Short mmCIF file of N, CA and C in Angstrom, two decimals:
data_model
loop_
_atom_site.label_atom_id
_atom_site.label_comp_id
_atom_site.label_asym_id
_atom_site.label_seq_id
_atom_site.Cartn_x
_atom_site.Cartn_y
_atom_site.Cartn_z
N UNK A 1 -10.86 -170.86 15.65
CA UNK A 1 -10.03 -169.73 15.02
C UNK A 1 -10.30 -168.42 15.91
N UNK A 2 -9.52 -167.71 15.92
CA UNK A 2 -9.63 -166.44 16.70
C UNK A 2 -10.44 -165.45 16.10
N UNK A 3 -11.63 -164.96 16.76
CA UNK A 3 -12.44 -163.96 16.27
C UNK A 3 -11.61 -162.75 15.73
N UNK A 4 -10.59 -162.20 16.07
CA UNK A 4 -10.12 -161.30 15.52
C UNK A 4 -9.44 -161.62 14.10
N UNK A 5 -9.06 -162.58 14.00
CA UNK A 5 -8.54 -162.83 12.67
C UNK A 5 -9.69 -163.27 11.70
N UNK A 6 -10.68 -163.73 12.19
CA UNK A 6 -11.84 -163.89 11.46
C UNK A 6 -12.47 -162.65 10.89
N UNK A 7 -12.46 -161.57 11.69
CA UNK A 7 -13.12 -160.29 11.28
C UNK A 7 -12.11 -159.89 10.33
N UNK A 8 -10.60 -159.75 10.54
CA UNK A 8 -9.77 -158.99 9.56
C UNK A 8 -9.65 -159.63 8.44
N UNK A 9 -10.19 -161.02 8.28
CA UNK A 9 -10.37 -161.81 7.08
C UNK A 9 -11.60 -161.90 6.37
N UNK A 10 -12.38 -160.96 6.85
CA UNK A 10 -13.76 -160.78 6.06
C UNK A 10 -13.59 -160.43 4.64
N UNK A 11 -14.68 -160.60 3.80
CA UNK A 11 -14.73 -160.20 2.30
C UNK A 11 -14.39 -158.62 2.36
N UNK A 12 -14.87 -157.84 3.18
CA UNK A 12 -14.63 -156.46 3.08
C UNK A 12 -13.22 -156.10 3.23
N UNK A 13 -12.54 -156.69 4.08
CA UNK A 13 -11.21 -156.28 4.15
C UNK A 13 -10.36 -156.98 2.95
N UNK A 14 -10.91 -157.95 2.19
CA UNK A 14 -10.33 -158.14 1.00
C UNK A 14 -10.35 -157.56 -0.24
N UNK A 15 -11.86 -156.96 -0.27
CA UNK A 15 -12.30 -156.47 -1.50
C UNK A 15 -12.38 -154.96 -1.49
N UNK A 16 -12.73 -154.46 -0.39
CA UNK A 16 -12.72 -152.96 -0.41
C UNK A 16 -11.57 -152.14 -0.74
N UNK A 17 -10.41 -152.51 -0.25
CA UNK A 17 -9.28 -151.83 -0.77
C UNK A 17 -8.90 -151.75 -2.09
N UNK A 18 -9.22 -153.01 -2.67
CA UNK A 18 -9.14 -153.32 -4.15
C UNK A 18 -9.88 -152.35 -4.97
N UNK A 19 -11.26 -152.55 -4.37
CA UNK A 19 -12.32 -151.65 -5.31
C UNK A 19 -12.10 -150.29 -5.11
N UNK A 20 -11.55 -149.62 -3.95
CA UNK A 20 -11.37 -148.27 -3.86
C UNK A 20 -10.04 -147.84 -4.70
N UNK A 21 -9.15 -148.82 -5.00
CA UNK A 21 -8.08 -148.46 -5.81
C UNK A 21 -8.51 -148.75 -7.50
N UNK A 22 -9.68 -149.13 -7.54
CA UNK A 22 -9.95 -149.61 -9.09
C UNK A 22 -10.61 -148.36 -9.85
N UNK A 23 -10.44 -148.77 -11.20
CA UNK A 23 -10.93 -147.85 -12.29
C UNK A 23 -12.56 -147.80 -11.96
N UNK A 24 -13.19 -148.66 -11.60
CA UNK A 24 -14.76 -148.67 -11.24
C UNK A 24 -14.99 -147.61 -10.12
N UNK A 25 -14.32 -147.72 -9.24
CA UNK A 25 -14.39 -146.63 -8.23
C UNK A 25 -14.18 -145.03 -8.64
N UNK A 26 -13.11 -145.07 -9.47
CA UNK A 26 -12.95 -143.78 -10.06
C UNK A 26 -13.84 -143.24 -10.90
N UNK A 27 -14.51 -144.14 -11.78
CA UNK A 27 -15.55 -143.94 -12.73
C UNK A 27 -17.00 -143.53 -12.01
N UNK A 28 -16.97 -144.19 -10.67
CA UNK A 28 -18.08 -143.91 -9.89
C UNK A 28 -17.89 -142.21 -9.23
N UNK A 29 -16.68 -142.08 -9.03
CA UNK A 29 -16.52 -140.81 -8.34
C UNK A 29 -16.55 -139.72 -9.29
N UNK A 30 -16.12 -139.83 -10.59
CA UNK A 30 -16.32 -138.96 -11.90
C UNK A 30 -17.88 -138.75 -12.02
N UNK A 31 -18.52 -139.82 -12.03
CA UNK A 31 -20.01 -139.88 -12.28
C UNK A 31 -20.82 -138.88 -11.31
N UNK A 32 -20.33 -139.09 -10.05
CA UNK A 32 -21.05 -138.46 -8.73
C UNK A 32 -20.67 -136.99 -8.88
N UNK A 33 -19.46 -136.77 -9.13
CA UNK A 33 -19.18 -135.15 -9.05
C UNK A 33 -19.47 -134.51 -10.35
N UNK A 34 -19.98 -135.18 -11.47
CA UNK A 34 -20.14 -134.47 -12.86
C UNK A 34 -21.58 -134.77 -12.91
N UNK A 35 -22.46 -135.31 -12.03
CA UNK A 35 -23.84 -135.55 -12.36
C UNK A 35 -24.66 -134.19 -12.24
N UNK A 36 -23.98 -133.09 -11.69
CA UNK A 36 -24.80 -131.90 -11.42
C UNK A 36 -25.55 -131.73 -10.22
N UNK A 37 -25.79 -133.05 -9.40
CA UNK A 37 -26.52 -132.86 -8.38
C UNK A 37 -25.62 -133.26 -7.00
N UNK A 38 -24.31 -132.88 -7.10
CA UNK A 38 -23.55 -133.11 -5.93
C UNK A 38 -24.07 -132.67 -4.61
N UNK A 39 -24.15 -133.36 -3.49
CA UNK A 39 -24.50 -133.00 -2.23
C UNK A 39 -23.31 -132.58 -1.41
N UNK A 40 -23.40 -132.00 -0.18
CA UNK A 40 -22.29 -131.73 0.52
C UNK A 40 -21.75 -132.86 1.31
N UNK A 41 -22.72 -133.89 1.30
CA UNK A 41 -22.09 -135.47 2.10
C UNK A 41 -21.20 -135.87 1.08
N UNK A 42 -21.69 -135.91 -0.30
CA UNK A 42 -20.64 -136.56 -1.24
C UNK A 42 -19.18 -136.02 -1.30
N UNK A 43 -19.07 -134.81 -0.93
CA UNK A 43 -17.82 -134.06 -0.86
C UNK A 43 -17.20 -134.50 0.48
N UNK A 44 -17.80 -134.29 1.56
CA UNK A 44 -17.24 -134.39 2.84
C UNK A 44 -16.91 -135.77 3.21
N UNK A 45 -17.57 -136.83 2.62
CA UNK A 45 -16.97 -138.25 2.91
C UNK A 45 -16.13 -138.81 1.75
N UNK A 46 -15.84 -137.97 0.91
CA UNK A 46 -15.00 -138.51 -0.40
C UNK A 46 -13.24 -137.92 0.08
N UNK A 47 -12.79 -139.20 0.28
CA UNK A 47 -11.23 -138.83 0.70
C UNK A 47 -10.37 -138.04 -0.50
N UNK A 48 -10.99 -138.17 -1.73
CA UNK A 48 -10.29 -137.34 -2.87
C UNK A 48 -10.75 -135.85 -2.83
N UNK A 49 -12.08 -135.57 -2.70
CA UNK A 49 -12.65 -134.39 -2.86
C UNK A 49 -12.52 -133.40 -1.53
N UNK A 50 -12.67 -134.03 -0.26
CA UNK A 50 -12.47 -133.38 0.73
C UNK A 50 -11.42 -132.35 0.99
N UNK A 51 -10.04 -132.81 0.86
CA UNK A 51 -9.00 -131.71 1.07
C UNK A 51 -9.14 -130.52 0.04
N UNK A 52 -9.53 -130.59 -1.22
CA UNK A 52 -9.74 -129.58 -2.08
C UNK A 52 -10.89 -128.79 -1.66
N UNK A 53 -11.91 -129.33 -1.19
CA UNK A 53 -13.07 -128.52 -0.68
C UNK A 53 -12.61 -127.65 0.63
N UNK A 54 -11.78 -128.50 1.35
CA UNK A 54 -11.19 -127.68 2.70
C UNK A 54 -10.22 -126.48 2.22
N UNK A 55 -9.60 -126.74 1.19
CA UNK A 55 -8.64 -125.56 0.56
C UNK A 55 -9.51 -124.47 0.16
N UNK A 56 -10.58 -124.84 -0.59
CA UNK A 56 -11.52 -123.62 -0.93
C UNK A 56 -12.06 -123.03 0.04
N UNK A 57 -12.55 -123.73 0.92
CA UNK A 57 -13.26 -123.09 2.17
C UNK A 57 -12.38 -122.16 2.97
N UNK A 58 -11.03 -122.58 3.12
CA UNK A 58 -10.06 -121.84 3.72
C UNK A 58 -9.88 -120.38 3.01
N UNK A 59 -9.72 -120.65 1.61
CA UNK A 59 -9.55 -119.49 0.74
C UNK A 59 -10.70 -118.58 1.03
N UNK A 60 -11.87 -118.92 1.07
CA UNK A 60 -12.93 -118.02 1.16
C UNK A 60 -13.28 -117.60 2.74
N UNK A 61 -12.54 -118.02 3.64
CA UNK A 61 -12.55 -117.55 5.12
C UNK A 61 -13.54 -118.31 5.71
N UNK A 62 -13.69 -119.45 5.35
CA UNK A 62 -14.86 -120.14 6.24
C UNK A 62 -14.33 -121.53 6.86
N UNK A 63 -12.99 -121.59 6.91
CA UNK A 63 -12.45 -122.82 7.60
C UNK A 63 -13.09 -122.98 9.01
N UNK A 64 -13.13 -122.19 9.87
CA UNK A 64 -13.59 -122.41 11.22
C UNK A 64 -15.05 -122.83 11.22
N UNK A 65 -15.76 -122.43 10.20
CA UNK A 65 -17.23 -123.02 10.19
C UNK A 65 -17.26 -124.41 9.72
N UNK A 66 -16.47 -124.61 8.63
CA UNK A 66 -16.36 -126.06 8.36
C UNK A 66 -15.74 -127.13 9.28
N UNK A 67 -14.70 -126.62 10.31
CA UNK A 67 -14.26 -127.36 11.37
C UNK A 67 -15.31 -127.50 12.26
N UNK A 68 -16.02 -126.48 12.67
CA UNK A 68 -17.14 -126.77 13.63
C UNK A 68 -18.10 -127.70 13.01
N UNK A 69 -18.59 -127.63 11.85
CA UNK A 69 -19.46 -128.42 11.34
C UNK A 69 -19.06 -130.00 11.37
N UNK A 70 -17.88 -130.19 11.15
CA UNK A 70 -17.26 -131.57 11.16
C UNK A 70 -17.51 -132.08 12.51
N UNK A 71 -16.80 -131.22 13.45
CA UNK A 71 -16.78 -131.49 14.63
C UNK A 71 -18.10 -131.78 15.38
N UNK A 72 -19.03 -131.02 15.11
CA UNK A 72 -20.32 -130.96 15.63
C UNK A 72 -21.06 -132.49 15.07
N UNK A 73 -20.84 -132.90 13.79
CA UNK A 73 -21.23 -134.05 13.07
C UNK A 73 -20.74 -135.11 13.95
N UNK A 74 -19.41 -135.22 13.95
CA UNK A 74 -18.70 -136.17 14.79
C UNK A 74 -19.24 -136.44 16.20
N UNK A 75 -19.63 -135.31 16.73
CA UNK A 75 -20.11 -135.36 18.22
C UNK A 75 -21.35 -136.05 18.21
N UNK A 76 -22.19 -135.55 17.25
CA UNK A 76 -23.69 -136.21 17.06
C UNK A 76 -23.66 -137.62 16.72
N UNK A 77 -22.72 -138.22 15.97
CA UNK A 77 -22.59 -139.51 15.60
C UNK A 77 -22.00 -140.24 16.88
N UNK A 78 -21.15 -139.59 17.61
CA UNK A 78 -20.64 -140.37 18.86
C UNK A 78 -21.68 -140.63 19.76
N UNK A 79 -22.55 -139.43 20.04
CA UNK A 79 -23.60 -139.58 21.04
C UNK A 79 -24.62 -140.58 20.66
N UNK A 80 -24.93 -140.73 19.28
CA UNK A 80 -25.92 -141.72 18.83
C UNK A 80 -25.35 -143.23 18.95
N UNK A 81 -24.00 -143.42 18.75
CA UNK A 81 -23.12 -144.66 18.99
C UNK A 81 -23.26 -145.19 20.40
N UNK A 82 -22.90 -144.04 21.43
CA UNK A 82 -23.06 -144.32 22.68
C UNK A 82 -24.36 -144.15 23.54
N UNK A 83 -25.50 -144.30 22.71
CA UNK A 83 -26.78 -143.83 23.43
C UNK A 83 -27.10 -144.57 24.53
N UNK A 84 -26.82 -145.93 24.79
CA UNK A 84 -27.07 -146.46 25.91
C UNK A 84 -26.42 -146.09 27.34
N UNK A 85 -25.15 -145.62 27.10
CA UNK A 85 -24.26 -145.03 27.95
C UNK A 85 -24.53 -143.45 28.08
N UNK A 86 -25.57 -142.73 27.58
CA UNK A 86 -25.50 -141.45 27.35
C UNK A 86 -25.79 -140.89 28.90
N UNK A 87 -25.00 -139.83 29.15
CA UNK A 87 -24.94 -139.05 30.45
C UNK A 87 -25.01 -137.65 30.08
N UNK A 88 -26.37 -136.98 30.20
CA UNK A 88 -26.77 -135.84 29.72
C UNK A 88 -25.75 -134.58 30.23
N UNK A 89 -25.19 -134.68 31.46
CA UNK A 89 -24.34 -133.74 31.80
C UNK A 89 -23.05 -133.81 31.27
N UNK A 90 -22.61 -134.96 31.09
CA UNK A 90 -21.26 -135.06 30.21
C UNK A 90 -21.41 -134.66 29.01
N UNK A 91 -22.46 -135.08 28.23
CA UNK A 91 -22.74 -134.62 27.08
C UNK A 91 -22.68 -133.09 26.64
N UNK A 92 -23.30 -132.47 27.55
CA UNK A 92 -23.45 -131.02 27.61
C UNK A 92 -21.94 -130.34 27.72
N UNK A 93 -21.23 -130.93 28.62
CA UNK A 93 -19.91 -130.61 28.80
C UNK A 93 -19.01 -130.65 27.86
N UNK A 94 -19.29 -131.77 27.22
CA UNK A 94 -18.32 -132.11 26.12
C UNK A 94 -18.65 -131.27 24.95
N UNK A 95 -20.16 -131.01 24.73
CA UNK A 95 -20.62 -130.18 23.70
C UNK A 95 -19.89 -128.66 23.93
N UNK A 96 -20.00 -128.11 24.98
CA UNK A 96 -19.33 -126.81 25.27
C UNK A 96 -17.87 -126.53 24.86
N UNK A 97 -17.31 -127.78 24.67
CA UNK A 97 -15.85 -127.55 24.19
C UNK A 97 -15.86 -127.19 22.73
N UNK A 98 -17.03 -127.54 21.94
CA UNK A 98 -16.97 -127.33 20.54
C UNK A 98 -17.29 -125.76 20.49
N UNK A 99 -17.94 -125.22 21.14
CA UNK A 99 -18.24 -123.74 21.28
C UNK A 99 -16.76 -122.88 21.64
N UNK A 100 -16.09 -123.56 22.39
CA UNK A 100 -14.88 -122.66 22.85
C UNK A 100 -13.71 -122.68 21.85
#
């Protein structure tokens, strides 16, 4: 069997989309957002909450800060992912793009 097809037929590819569309996931989101202890990560990684948060931040004049935060976080994750291939000079050059 082709490894690509095996990967695409994993249990995650079967169940995750159904779970994300289920009442159980909706209840989980409601529980998280009404618990009184919502963390920034809960909002940033929520497909349903992030657009509203982005709109709020834009109304408050902080869109550029949020965009920088998201870009810097993605950059850090990419560096961690590519750590065996890490080139300090290239990483510094790429990081400077975030500041411009």
